[in-house]
Amino acid sequence: MNSAPLMRRFLVATPSAVINQDLREALESYADAHVDVFFPLPGLSPDCYELAILGMPIDQVISDPFARALRKAGTAIVVLDSRLDSSALKGTGVFVLDQPFSTEGLERLLAEIGIVASQKG
């Protein structure tokens, strides 16, 4: 049996079980990633995540110790919020995904961040 490459690991943390499941399914199929779902944020090691999608206000993302540790570890942070202007966050490592999100919007954002889906065919 061939040794498979390590899967990407993403974190989804929103208060909505439906949004968590939708994001998990989209990320697993589009980005071929393992997706952990937690809410509230876990006290796990932040070093293992390439991407974290957080369903919390930006001020909480900035002040939450685990979210800060994620950013310090180099994790791309995505905030679910339709009111935030993404241009205000340029260069911070924090990105915005409109809520409600669309699969196309998620795919576009992943391309912007530099996370490339495995292409079949």
mmCIF file of N, CA and C in Angstrom:
data_model
loop_
_atom_site.group_PDB
_atom_site.id
_atom_site.type_symbol
_atom_site.label_atom_id
_atom_site.label_comp_id
_atom_site.label_asym_id
_atom_site.label_seq_id
_atom_site.Cartn_x
_atom_site.Cartn_y
_atom_site.Cartn_z
ATOM 1 N N MET A 1 0.841 -1.188 0.000
ATOM 2 C CA MET A 1 0.000 0.000 0.000
ATOM 3 C C MET A 1 0.877 1.240 0.000
ATOM 4 N N ASN A 2 0.559 2.209 -0.841
ATOM 5 C CA ASN A 2 1.330 3.436 -0.935
ATOM 6 C C ASN A 2 1.088 4.314 0.279
ATOM 7 N N SER A 3 2.137 5.017 0.661
ATOM 8 C CA SER A 3 2.019 5.949 1.766
ATOM 9 C C SER A 3 1.344 7.224 1.261
ATOM 10 N N ALA A 4 0.230 7.577 1.863
ATOM 11 C CA ALA A 4 -0.508 8.770 1.439
ATOM 12 C C ALA A 4 0.122 10.006 2.073
ATOM 13 N N PRO A 5 0.115 11.133 1.364
ATOM 14 C CA PRO A 5 0.630 12.357 1.960
ATOM 15 C C PRO A 5 -0.259 12.791 3.122
ATOM 16 N N LEU A 6 0.330 13.530 4.047
ATOM 17 C CA LEU A 6 -0.442 14.014 5.187
ATOM 18 C C LEU A 6 -1.552 14.938 4.703
ATOM 19 N N MET A 7 -2.728 14.765 5.282
ATOM 20 C CA MET A 7 -3.849 15.630 4.920
ATOM 21 C C MET A 7 -3.708 16.981 5.588
ATOM 22 N N ARG A 8 -4.216 17.966 4.925
ATOM 23 C CA ARG A 8 -4.318 19.289 5.533
ATOM 24 C C ARG A 8 -5.266 19.189 6.709
ATOM 25 N N ARG A 9 -5.075 20.077 7.669
ATOM 26 C CA ARG A 9 -5.947 20.069 8.835
ATOM 27 C C ARG A 9 -6.508 21.472 9.030
ATOM 28 N N PHE A 10 -7.838 21.549 9.046
ATOM 29 C CA PHE A 10 -8.542 22.807 9.209
ATOM 30 C C PHE A 10 -9.389 22.751 10.471
ATOM 31 N N LEU A 11 -9.732 23.918 10.988
ATOM 32 C CA LEU A 11 -10.590 24.049 12.151
ATOM 33 C C LEU A 11 -11.810 24.874 11.764
ATOM 34 N N VAL A 12 -12.977 24.421 12.158
ATOM 35 C CA VAL A 12 -14.217 25.184 12.003
ATOM 36 C C VAL A 12 -14.808 25.347 13.394
ATOM 37 N N ALA A 13 -15.098 26.583 13.781
ATOM 38 C CA ALA A 13 -15.653 26.853 15.108
ATOM 39 C C ALA A 13 -16.727 27.927 14.987
ATOM 40 N N THR A 14 -17.975 27.489 14.865
ATOM 41 C CA THR A 14 -19.112 28.415 14.841
ATOM 42 C C THR A 14 -20.150 27.882 15.820
ATOM 43 N N PRO A 15 -21.035 28.738 16.314
ATOM 44 C CA PRO A 15 -22.063 28.270 17.244
ATOM 45 C C PRO A 15 -23.186 27.472 16.568
ATOM 46 N N SER A 16 -23.177 27.376 15.250
ATOM 47 C CA SER A 16 -24.247 26.690 14.524
ATOM 48 C C SER A 16 -23.804 25.314 14.036
ATOM 49 N N ALA A 17 -24.480 24.282 14.491
ATOM 50 C CA ALA A 17 -24.162 22.919 14.053
ATOM 51 C C ALA A 17 -24.374 22.762 12.545
ATOM 52 N N VAL A 18 -25.376 23.429 11.986
ATOM 53 C CA VAL A 18 -25.663 23.334 10.551
ATOM 54 C C VAL A 18 -24.526 23.972 9.739
ATOM 55 N N ILE A 19 -24.093 25.164 10.141
ATOM 56 C CA ILE A 19 -22.996 25.829 9.437
ATOM 57 C C ILE A 19 -21.716 25.012 9.569
ATOM 58 N N ASN A 20 -21.453 24.500 10.773
ATOM 59 C CA ASN A 20 -20.271 23.658 10.981
ATOM 60 C C ASN A 20 -20.260 22.481 10.012
ATOM 61 N N GLN A 21 -21.388 21.800 9.896
ATOM 62 C CA GLN A 21 -21.470 20.630 9.019
ATOM 63 C C GLN A 21 -21.325 21.018 7.551
ATOM 64 N N ASP A 22 -21.980 22.102 7.144
ATOM 65 C CA ASP A 22 -21.864 22.564 5.753
ATOM 66 C C ASP A 22 -20.417 22.931 5.408
ATOM 67 N N LEU A 23 -19.756 23.655 6.319
ATOM 68 C CA LEU A 23 -18.362 24.030 6.083
ATOM 69 C C LEU A 23 -17.464 22.798 6.062
ATOM 70 N N ARG A 24 -17.705 21.872 6.974
ATOM 71 C CA ARG A 24 -16.903 20.642 7.006
ATOM 72 C C ARG A 24 -17.005 19.898 5.679
ATOM 73 N N GLU A 25 -18.222 19.698 5.210
ATOM 74 C CA GLU A 25 -18.417 18.969 3.950
ATOM 75 C C GLU A 25 -17.761 19.686 2.770
ATOM 76 N N ALA A 26 -17.925 21.001 2.702
ATOM 77 C CA ALA A 26 -17.343 21.768 1.599
ATOM 78 C C ALA A 26 -15.822 21.706 1.639
ATOM 79 N N LEU A 27 -15.234 21.867 2.817
ATOM 80 C CA LEU A 27 -13.778 21.853 2.935
ATOM 81 C C LEU A 27 -13.196 20.469 2.677
ATOM 82 N N GLU A 28 -13.859 19.440 3.172
ATOM 83 C CA GLU A 28 -13.362 18.083 2.949
ATOM 84 C C GLU A 28 -13.376 17.720 1.474
ATOM 85 N N SER A 29 -14.433 18.118 0.771
ATOM 86 C CA SER A 29 -14.516 17.748 -0.644
ATOM 87 C C SER A 29 -13.670 18.673 -1.524
ATOM 88 N N TYR A 30 -13.664 19.956 -1.251
ATOM 89 C CA TYR A 30 -12.960 20.897 -2.120
ATOM 90 C C TYR A 30 -11.460 20.934 -1.850
ATOM 91 N N ALA A 31 -11.067 20.944 -0.597
ATOM 92 C CA ALA A 31 -9.654 21.109 -0.255
ATOM 93 C C ALA A 31 -9.002 19.810 0.200
ATOM 94 N N ASP A 32 -9.735 18.703 0.161
ATOM 95 C CA ASP A 32 -9.195 17.405 0.554
ATOM 96 C C ASP A 32 -8.495 17.521 1.908
ATOM 97 N N ALA A 33 -9.245 17.972 2.901
ATOM 98 C CA ALA A 33 -8.679 18.257 4.215
ATOM 99 C C ALA A 33 -9.419 17.500 5.305
ATOM 100 N N HIS A 34 -8.721 17.306 6.405
ATOM 101 C CA HIS A 34 -9.374 16.825 7.626
ATOM 102 C C HIS A 34 -9.875 18.076 8.346
ATOM 103 N N VAL A 35 -11.135 18.076 8.769
ATOM 104 C CA VAL A 35 -11.723 19.259 9.393
ATOM 105 C C VAL A 35 -12.180 18.915 10.806
ATOM 106 N N ASP A 36 -11.605 19.610 11.785
ATOM 107 C CA ASP A 36 -12.048 19.498 13.177
ATOM 108 C C ASP A 36 -13.108 20.567 13.410
ATOM 109 N N VAL A 37 -14.180 20.193 14.111
ATOM 110 C CA VAL A 37 -15.245 21.142 14.423
ATOM 111 C C VAL A 37 -15.353 21.250 15.941
ATOM 112 N N PHE A 38 -15.204 22.487 16.423
ATOM 113 C CA PHE A 38 -15.316 22.749 17.855
ATOM 114 C C PHE A 38 -16.036 24.065 18.066
ATOM 115 N N PHE A 39 -16.807 24.153 19.134
ATOM 116 C CA PHE A 39 -17.311 25.433 19.615
ATOM 117 C C PHE A 39 -17.708 25.244 21.061
ATOM 118 N N PRO A 40 -17.183 26.019 21.963
ATOM 119 C CA PRO A 40 -16.259 27.128 21.749
ATOM 120 C C PRO A 40 -14.880 26.630 21.319
ATOM 121 N N LEU A 41 -13.966 27.574 21.129
ATOM 122 C CA LEU A 41 -12.630 27.215 20.668
ATOM 123 C C LEU A 41 -11.975 26.245 21.648
ATOM 124 N N PRO A 42 -11.273 25.257 21.114
ATOM 125 C CA PRO A 42 -10.648 24.253 21.971
ATOM 126 C C PRO A 42 -9.350 24.767 22.583
ATOM 127 N N GLY A 43 -8.861 24.053 23.550
ATOM 128 C CA GLY A 43 -7.584 24.385 24.144
ATOM 129 C C GLY A 43 -6.487 23.508 23.568
ATOM 130 N N LEU A 44 -6.625 23.131 22.303
ATOM 131 C CA LEU A 44 -5.648 22.268 21.647
ATOM 132 C C LEU A 44 -4.451 23.061 21.174
ATOM 133 N N SER A 45 -3.438 22.360 20.693
ATOM 134 C CA SER A 45 -2.280 23.025 20.115
ATOM 135 C C SER A 45 -2.691 23.703 18.810
ATOM 136 N N PRO A 46 -2.425 24.999 18.679
ATOM 137 C CA PRO A 46 -2.794 25.712 17.454
ATOM 138 C C PRO A 46 -1.845 25.447 16.296
ATOM 139 N N ASP A 47 -0.732 24.775 16.544
ATOM 140 C CA ASP A 47 0.293 24.579 15.526
ATOM 141 C C ASP A 47 -0.118 23.665 14.388
ATOM 142 N N CYS A 48 -1.183 22.918 14.562
ATOM 143 C CA CYS A 48 -1.515 21.890 13.576
ATOM 144 C C CYS A 48 -2.498 22.353 12.503
ATOM 145 N N TYR A 49 -3.018 23.563 12.593
ATOM 146 C CA TYR A 49 -4.044 24.003 11.655
ATOM 147 C C TYR A 49 -3.490 24.937 10.586
ATOM 148 N N GLU A 50 -3.837 24.660 9.340
ATOM 149 C CA GLU A 50 -3.478 25.527 8.225
ATOM 150 C C GLU A 50 -4.511 26.644 8.064
ATOM 151 N N LEU A 51 -5.764 26.343 8.418
ATOM 152 C CA LEU A 51 -6.884 27.270 8.236
ATOM 153 C C LEU A 51 -7.845 27.108 9.394
ATOM 154 N N ALA A 52 -8.394 28.231 9.858
ATOM 155 C CA ALA A 52 -9.439 28.203 10.889
ATOM 156 C C ALA A 52 -10.554 29.136 10.458
ATOM 157 N N ILE A 53 -11.777 28.612 10.419
ATOM 158 C CA ILE A 53 -12.954 29.426 10.111
ATOM 159 C C ILE A 53 -13.711 29.609 11.411
ATOM 160 N N LEU A 54 -13.849 30.873 11.834
ATOM 161 C CA LEU A 54 -14.415 31.191 13.133
ATOM 162 C C LEU A 54 -15.702 31.979 12.991
ATOM 163 N N GLY A 55 -16.730 31.528 13.645
ATOM 164 C CA GLY A 55 -18.015 32.217 13.651
ATOM 165 C C GLY A 55 -18.143 33.077 14.885
ATOM 166 N N MET A 56 -17.281 34.069 14.967
ATOM 167 C CA MET A 56 -17.307 34.984 16.105
ATOM 168 C C MET A 56 -16.943 36.376 15.622
ATOM 169 N N PRO A 57 -17.355 37.399 16.349
ATOM 170 C CA PRO A 57 -17.037 38.773 15.943
ATOM 171 C C PRO A 57 -15.526 39.003 15.917
ATOM 172 N N ILE A 58 -15.091 39.924 15.074
ATOM 173 C CA ILE A 58 -13.670 40.185 14.896
ATOM 174 C C ILE A 58 -13.007 40.602 16.209
ATOM 175 N N ASP A 59 -13.707 41.343 17.072
ATOM 176 C CA ASP A 59 -13.085 41.744 18.340
ATOM 177 C C ASP A 59 -12.794 40.534 19.222
ATOM 178 N N GLN A 60 -13.630 39.490 19.151
ATOM 179 C CA GLN A 60 -13.360 38.254 19.887
ATOM 180 C C GLN A 60 -12.178 37.511 19.273
ATOM 181 N N VAL A 61 -12.089 37.524 17.948
ATOM 182 C CA VAL A 61 -10.970 36.861 17.273
ATOM 183 C C VAL A 61 -9.660 37.519 17.700
ATOM 184 N N ILE A 62 -9.685 38.834 17.827
ATOM 185 C CA ILE A 62 -8.478 39.561 18.211
ATOM 186 C C ILE A 62 -8.124 39.318 19.675
ATOM 187 N N SER A 63 -9.133 39.184 20.541
ATOM 188 C CA SER A 63 -8.855 39.071 21.973
ATOM 189 C C SER A 63 -8.778 37.631 22.489
ATOM 190 N N ASP A 64 -9.329 36.665 21.787
ATOM 191 C CA ASP A 64 -9.333 35.285 22.261
ATOM 192 C C ASP A 64 -7.914 34.713 22.251
ATOM 193 N N PRO A 65 -7.441 34.165 23.372
ATOM 194 C CA PRO A 65 -6.067 33.647 23.434
ATOM 195 C C PRO A 65 -5.792 32.527 22.426
ATOM 196 N N PHE A 66 -6.747 31.625 22.218
ATOM 197 C CA PHE A 66 -6.530 30.537 21.268
ATOM 198 C C PHE A 66 -6.480 31.069 19.835
ATOM 199 N N ALA A 67 -7.369 32.004 19.501
ATOM 200 C CA ALA A 67 -7.353 32.605 18.161
ATOM 201 C C ALA A 67 -6.047 33.361 17.934
ATOM 202 N N ARG A 68 -5.560 34.055 18.955
ATOM 203 C CA ARG A 68 -4.267 34.745 18.832
ATOM 204 C C ARG A 68 -3.137 33.748 18.628
ATOM 205 N N ALA A 69 -3.191 32.626 19.333
ATOM 206 C CA ALA A 69 -2.164 31.585 19.180
ATOM 207 C C ALA A 69 -2.219 30.980 17.776
ATOM 208 N N LEU A 70 -3.438 30.832 17.230
ATOM 209 C CA LEU A 70 -3.562 30.341 15.854
ATOM 210 C C LEU A 70 -2.859 31.287 14.889
ATOM 211 N N ARG A 71 -3.140 32.569 15.019
ATOM 212 C CA ARG A 71 -2.524 33.565 14.134
ATOM 213 C C ARG A 71 -1.010 33.561 14.274
ATOM 214 N N LYS A 72 -0.523 33.476 15.511
ATOM 215 C CA LYS A 72 0.921 33.457 15.757
ATOM 216 C C LYS A 72 1.571 32.220 15.139
ATOM 217 N N ALA A 73 0.831 31.098 15.099
ATOM 218 C CA ALA A 73 1.341 29.852 14.524
ATOM 219 C C ALA A 73 1.295 29.859 12.997
ATOM 220 N N GLY A 74 0.724 30.924 12.408
ATOM 221 C CA GLY A 74 0.675 31.032 10.949
ATOM 222 C C GLY A 74 -0.595 30.504 10.323
ATOM 223 N N THR A 75 -1.585 30.179 11.132
ATOM 224 C CA THR A 75 -2.869 29.705 10.625
ATOM 225 C C THR A 75 -3.615 30.855 9.953
ATOM 226 N N ALA A 76 -4.143 30.605 8.759
ATOM 227 C CA ALA A 76 -5.004 31.594 8.101
ATOM 228 C C ALA A 76 -6.339 31.603 8.827
ATOM 229 N N ILE A 77 -6.765 32.759 9.275
ATOM 230 C CA ILE A 77 -8.007 32.902 10.028
ATOM 231 C C ILE A 77 -9.079 33.478 9.101
ATOM 232 N N VAL A 78 -10.243 32.838 9.082
ATOM 233 C CA VAL A 78 -11.389 33.323 8.321
ATOM 234 C C VAL A 78 -12.512 33.601 9.311
ATOM 235 N N VAL A 79 -13.075 34.797 9.226
ATOM 236 C CA VAL A 79 -14.190 35.182 10.078
ATOM 237 C C VAL A 79 -15.450 35.174 9.233
ATOM 238 N N LEU A 80 -16.495 34.519 9.744
ATOM 239 C CA LEU A 80 -17.799 34.523 9.068
ATOM 240 C C LEU A 80 -18.532 35.796 9.477
ATOM 241 N N ASP A 81 -18.693 36.713 8.533
ATOM 242 C CA ASP A 81 -19.351 37.975 8.852
ATOM 243 C C ASP A 81 -19.695 38.702 7.562
ATOM 244 N N SER A 82 -20.924 39.095 7.404
ATOM 245 C CA SER A 82 -21.319 39.800 6.183
ATOM 246 C C SER A 82 -21.186 41.308 6.337
ATOM 247 N N ARG A 83 -20.888 41.787 7.535
ATOM 248 C CA ARG A 83 -20.803 43.229 7.756
ATOM 249 C C ARG A 83 -19.376 43.760 7.709
ATOM 250 N N LEU A 84 -18.396 42.873 7.778
ATOM 251 C CA LEU A 84 -17.002 43.300 7.796
ATOM 252 C C LEU A 84 -16.495 43.624 6.399
ATOM 253 N N ASP A 85 -15.705 44.661 6.291
ATOM 254 C CA ASP A 85 -15.055 45.017 5.028
ATOM 255 C C ASP A 85 -13.706 44.318 4.990
ATOM 256 N N SER A 86 -13.555 43.362 4.074
ATOM 257 C CA SER A 86 -12.328 42.572 4.013
ATOM 258 C C SER A 86 -11.098 43.424 3.729
ATOM 259 N N SER A 87 -11.258 44.569 3.061
ATOM 260 C CA SER A 87 -10.099 45.410 2.766
ATOM 261 C C SER A 87 -9.494 45.998 4.043
ATOM 262 N N ALA A 88 -10.285 46.152 5.085
ATOM 263 C CA ALA A 88 -9.779 46.685 6.356
ATOM 264 C C ALA A 88 -8.863 45.684 7.054
ATOM 265 N N LEU A 89 -8.918 44.416 6.648
ATOM 266 C CA LEU A 89 -8.120 43.382 7.294
ATOM 267 C C LEU A 89 -6.908 42.957 6.468
ATOM 268 N N LYS A 90 -6.670 43.612 5.338
ATOM 269 C CA LYS A 90 -5.525 43.244 4.478
ATOM 270 C C LYS A 90 -4.229 43.249 5.278
ATOM 271 N N GLY A 91 -3.446 42.193 5.090
ATOM 272 C CA GLY A 91 -2.153 42.084 5.752
ATOM 273 C C GLY A 91 -2.189 41.581 7.175
ATOM 274 N N THR A 92 -3.370 41.311 7.699
ATOM 275 C CA THR A 92 -3.476 40.866 9.094
ATOM 276 C C THR A 92 -3.474 39.350 9.235
ATOM 277 N N GLY A 93 -3.645 38.626 8.122
ATOM 278 C CA GLY A 93 -3.787 37.171 8.218
ATOM 279 C C GLY A 93 -5.207 36.761 8.539
ATOM 280 N N VAL A 94 -6.118 37.737 8.579
ATOM 281 C CA VAL A 94 -7.531 37.458 8.842
ATOM 282 C C VAL A 94 -8.313 37.782 7.571
ATOM 283 N N PHE A 95 -9.154 36.839 7.154
ATOM 284 C CA PHE A 95 -9.960 36.992 5.954
ATOM 285 C C PHE A 95 -11.432 36.924 6.340
ATOM 286 N N VAL A 96 -12.291 37.414 5.459
ATOM 287 C CA VAL A 96 -13.729 37.436 5.722
ATOM 288 C C VAL A 96 -14.449 36.560 4.710
ATOM 289 N N LEU A 97 -15.362 35.739 5.211
ATOM 290 C CA LEU A 97 -16.264 34.956 4.367
ATOM 291 C C LEU A 97 -17.670 35.412 4.697
ATOM 292 N N ASP A 98 -18.387 35.886 3.662
ATOM 293 C CA ASP A 98 -19.757 36.355 3.885
ATOM 294 C C ASP A 98 -20.609 35.269 4.515
ATOM 295 N N GLN A 99 -21.513 35.718 5.360
ATOM 296 C CA GLN A 99 -22.460 34.828 6.010
ATOM 297 C C GLN A 99 -23.851 35.278 5.625
ATOM 298 N N PRO A 100 -24.700 34.466 5.036
ATOM 299 C CA PRO A 100 -24.462 33.052 4.765
ATOM 300 C C PRO A 100 -23.443 32.873 3.643
ATOM 301 N N PHE A 101 -22.654 31.807 3.749
ATOM 302 C CA PHE A 101 -21.617 31.581 2.765
ATOM 303 C C PHE A 101 -22.143 30.718 1.628
ATOM 304 N N SER A 102 -21.502 30.856 0.478
ATOM 305 C CA SER A 102 -21.802 29.987 -0.652
ATOM 306 C C SER A 102 -20.567 29.139 -0.911
ATOM 307 N N THR A 103 -20.754 27.990 -1.535
ATOM 308 C CA THR A 103 -19.625 27.132 -1.882
ATOM 309 C C THR A 103 -18.677 27.874 -2.804
ATOM 310 N N GLU A 104 -19.220 28.625 -3.762
ATOM 311 C CA GLU A 104 -18.394 29.375 -4.694
ATOM 312 C C GLU A 104 -17.583 30.442 -3.959
ATOM 313 N N GLY A 105 -18.207 31.113 -3.006
ATOM 314 C CA GLY A 105 -17.503 32.123 -2.216
ATOM 315 C C GLY A 105 -16.390 31.510 -1.384
ATOM 316 N N LEU A 106 -16.646 30.335 -0.825
ATOM 317 C CA LEU A 106 -15.639 29.625 -0.054
ATOM 318 C C LEU A 106 -14.474 29.213 -0.953
ATOM 319 N N GLU A 107 -14.784 28.668 -2.126
ATOM 320 C CA GLU A 107 -13.738 28.262 -3.067
ATOM 321 C C GLU A 107 -12.894 29.457 -3.501
ATOM 322 N N ARG A 108 -13.542 30.582 -3.763
ATOM 323 C CA ARG A 108 -12.841 31.806 -4.163
ATOM 324 C C ARG A 108 -11.893 32.265 -3.041
ATOM 325 N N LEU A 109 -12.378 32.227 -1.816
ATOM 326 C CA LEU A 109 -11.567 32.646 -0.677
ATOM 327 C C LEU A 109 -10.379 31.713 -0.471
ATOM 328 N N LEU A 110 -10.603 30.408 -0.608
ATOM 329 C CA LEU A 110 -9.506 29.453 -0.461
ATOM 330 C C LEU A 110 -8.435 29.678 -1.521
ATOM 331 N N ALA A 111 -8.848 30.034 -2.723
ATOM 332 C CA ALA A 111 -7.884 30.349 -3.784
ATOM 333 C C ALA A 111 -7.115 31.622 -3.432
ATOM 334 N N GLU A 112 -7.803 32.612 -2.885
ATOM 335 C CA GLU A 112 -7.156 33.867 -2.487
ATOM 336 C C GLU A 112 -6.121 33.628 -1.394
ATOM 337 N N ILE A 113 -6.444 32.750 -0.451
ATOM 338 C CA ILE A 113 -5.543 32.440 0.645
ATOM 339 C C ILE A 113 -4.357 31.609 0.157
ATOM 340 N N GLY A 114 -4.569 30.859 -0.921
ATOM 341 C CA GLY A 114 -3.502 30.021 -1.451
ATOM 342 C C GLY A 114 -3.664 28.554 -1.144
ATOM 343 N N ILE A 115 -4.847 28.168 -0.728
ATOM 344 C CA ILE A 115 -5.145 26.768 -0.469
ATOM 345 C C ILE A 115 -5.742 26.196 -1.743
ATOM 346 N N VAL A 116 -5.033 25.255 -2.333
ATOM 347 C CA VAL A 116 -5.430 24.735 -3.631
ATOM 348 C C VAL A 116 -6.083 23.371 -3.470
ATOM 349 N N ALA A 117 -7.233 23.207 -4.090
ATOM 350 C CA ALA A 117 -7.931 21.918 -4.041
ATOM 351 C C ALA A 117 -7.229 20.919 -4.939
ATOM 352 N N SER A 118 -7.350 19.660 -4.576
ATOM 353 C CA SER A 118 -6.817 18.624 -5.450
ATOM 354 C C SER A 118 -7.731 18.539 -6.658
ATOM 355 N N GLN A 119 -7.144 18.513 -7.827
ATOM 356 C CA GLN A 119 -7.919 18.462 -9.069
ATOM 357 C C GLN A 119 -8.018 17.019 -9.530
ATOM 358 N N LYS A 120 -9.200 16.591 -9.838
ATOM 359 C CA LYS A 120 -9.418 15.235 -10.350
ATOM 360 C C LYS A 120 -9.560 15.294 -11.860
ATOM 361 N N GLY A 121 -9.066 14.259 -12.473
ATOM 362 C CA GLY A 121 -9.326 14.219 -13.889
ATOM 363 C C GLY A 121 -8.102 14.151 -14.655
#
